[in-house]
Amino acid sequence: QIGAKTLQVCHPNGTLVYQFGRPGAWDLSIAEPLETVAFTPWPGVGSSIWESVAFANKGYTYEVWTSVTRDPESSEPLQGGVNVLKGDDLQAQLTCDNGTASNSLDVVFALKESIGQCWDFDSRSWQTACN
């Protein structure tokens, strides 16, 4: 939830779908095939576990992210939001209301693996020739 609007990423029929606005009357909905969606998994370092997935539409990129602290003593909830870019220029940075992010994006990693892709940490890209 971002104010009165909903941000969600869904997985219907081999695609990922970005939706923002009001359910049933979305301001923006973008579908991307699992094969080509730009998902960046957590690199394994840092104080937070984060992932992001980017959707392109009419010259803009909508980069959805989730993050949670690695500290097992922390009671901080999962955080999430979306960065809106035009080229490399940040146009907007929206953060979900505290406590409303419900699922991390790590499930996208498993979805990409389920279609035969693997993440190459050296090149920071998804490969189809997995060892």
C-alpha positions as a printed NumPy array, in Angstrom:
array([[  0.   ,   0.   ,   0.   ],
       [  1.294,   3.425,  -0.946],
       [ -1.202,   5.826,   0.537],
       [ -4.584,   5.074,  -1.041],
       [ -3.008,   3.092,  -3.903],
       [ -1.901,  -0.521,  -4.201],
       [  1.376,  -1.739,  -5.679],
       [  1.529,  -5.394,  -6.613],
       [  3.531,  -7.841,  -8.675],
       [  1.632, -10.965,  -9.715],
       [  2.567, -14.123, -11.603],
       [ -0.189, -15.276, -13.993],
       [  0.53 , -17.71 , -16.848],
       [  4.298, -17.415, -17.296],
       [  4.431, -13.642, -16.909],
       [  5.091, -11.123, -14.173],
       [  2.619,  -8.271, -13.964],
       [  3.258,  -4.892, -12.333],
       [  0.112,  -3.109, -11.206],
       [ -0.271,   0.248,  -9.487],
       [ -3.421,   2.09 ,  -8.521],
       [ -6.739,   0.786,  -7.336],
       [ -7.548,  -2.932,  -7.775],
       [ -9.892,  -3.375, -10.703],
       [ -9.16 ,   0.144, -11.985],
       [ -5.339,   0.145, -12.188],
       [ -3.537,   3.378, -13.114],
       [ -0.825,   1.256, -14.736],
       [ -0.48 ,  -2.44 , -15.535],
       [  2.61 ,  -3.873, -17.302],
       [  3.076,  -7.558, -18.195],
       [  6.531,  -9.002, -18.882],
       [  7.425, -12.613, -19.81 ],
       [  9.384, -14.46 , -17.107],
       [ 12.122, -15.133, -19.678],
       [ 12.899, -11.441, -20.172],
       [ 11.853,  -9.73 , -16.93 ],
       [ 14.787,  -7.901, -15.322],
       [ 15.031,  -9.463, -11.86 ],
       [ 18.073,  -8.702,  -9.691],
       [ 18.546, -11.068,  -6.748],
       [ 20.277, -10.16 ,  -3.494],
       [ 24.071, -10.33 ,  -4.029],
       [ 24.673, -11.936,  -0.625],
       [ 26.299,  -8.964,   1.13 ],
       [ 25.108,  -6.026,   3.188],
       [ 22.955,  -5.485,   6.224],
       [ 19.694,  -6.064,   4.311],
       [ 18.391,  -8.79 ,   2.043],
       [ 16.912,  -7.084,  -1.014],
       [ 15.686,  -7.928,  -4.506],
       [ 14.322,  -5.867,  -7.359],
       [ 12.396,  -6.438, -10.561],
       [ 12.08 ,  -3.859, -13.341],
       [  9.285,  -3.31 , -15.833],
       [  9.711,  -1.061, -18.892],
       [  6.9  ,   1.017, -20.37 ],
       [  7.014,   3.944, -22.846],
       [ 10.52 ,   5.125, -21.943],
       [ 10.054,   4.635, -18.207],
       [ 11.304,   1.863, -15.937],
       [  9.34 ,   0.852, -12.842],
       [ 11.786,  -0.849, -10.479],
       [  9.925,  -2.644,  -7.69 ],
       [ 12.045,  -3.587,  -4.661],
       [ 11.724,  -5.359,  -1.343],
       [ 14.158,  -5.297,   1.557],
       [ 14.408,  -6.787,   5.036],
       [ 17.144,  -6.421,   7.634],
       [ 19.4  ,  -9.439,   8.205],
       [ 19.504,  -8.784,  11.977],
       [ 17.568, -11.631,  13.652],
       [ 16.946,  -9.369,  16.666],
       [ 15.192,  -6.728,  14.567],
       [ 11.427,  -6.421,  14.552],
       [ 11.489,  -4.171,  11.479],
       [  8.967,  -5.453,   8.905],
       [  9.592,  -6.133,   5.231],
       [  9.91 ,  -2.891,   3.282],
       [  9.02 ,  -2.323,  -0.354],
       [  8.415,   0.283,  -2.993],
       [  8.996,   1.395,  -6.545],
       [ 11.556,   3.669,  -8.188],
       [ 10.38 ,   5.299, -11.412],
       [ 13.15 ,   6.144, -13.869],
       [ 13.247,   7.836, -17.252],
       [ 16.487,   6.595, -18.737],
       [ 18.913,   6.817, -15.815],
       [ 17.113,   9.756, -14.177],
       [ 15.061,   9.039, -11.06 ],
       [ 11.602,  10.556, -11.531],
       [  9.859,   9.261,  -8.399],
       [ 10.644,   7.101,  -5.401],
       [  7.597,   5.646,  -3.667],
       [  7.829,   3.53 ,  -0.505],
       [  5.092,   1.229,   0.74 ],
       [  3.392,   2.298,   3.954],
       [  5.155,   0.724,   6.94 ],
       [  4.043,  -2.872,   7.489],
       [  2.058,  -3.198,   4.242],
       [  4.669,  -4.99 ,   2.085],
       [  3.503,  -8.6  ,   2.291],
       [  5.862, -10.701,   0.163],
       [  9.506, -10.419,  -0.78 ],
       [ 10.475, -10.744,  -4.427],
       [ 12.682, -13.786,  -3.765],
       [  9.952, -15.988,  -5.261],
       [ 10.9  , -14.53 ,  -8.679],
       [ 14.287, -16.249,  -8.352],
       [ 12.556, -19.643,  -8.097],
       [ 10.22 , -18.763, -10.966],
       [ 13.15 , -17.93 , -13.26 ],
       [ 14.915, -21.161, -12.252],
       [ 11.708, -23.096, -12.983],
       [ 11.945, -22.026, -16.644],
       [ 15.59 , -23.115, -16.911],
       [ 17.388, -19.862, -16.136],
       [ 20.2  , -19.424, -13.594],
       [ 21.782, -16.293, -12.141],
       [ 25.448, -15.715, -12.939],
       [ 26.898, -13.613, -10.108],
       [ 30.04 , -12.723, -12.105],
       [ 28.193, -11.188, -15.063],
       [ 25.157, -10.178, -12.969],
       [ 22.829, -11.656, -15.566],
       [ 20.415, -14.516, -16.134],
       [ 21.764, -17.38 , -18.259],
       [ 20.069, -20.295, -20.009],
       [ 23.22 , -22.449, -20.206],
       [ 23.329, -23.478, -16.564],
       [ 25.942, -25.844, -15.12 ]])
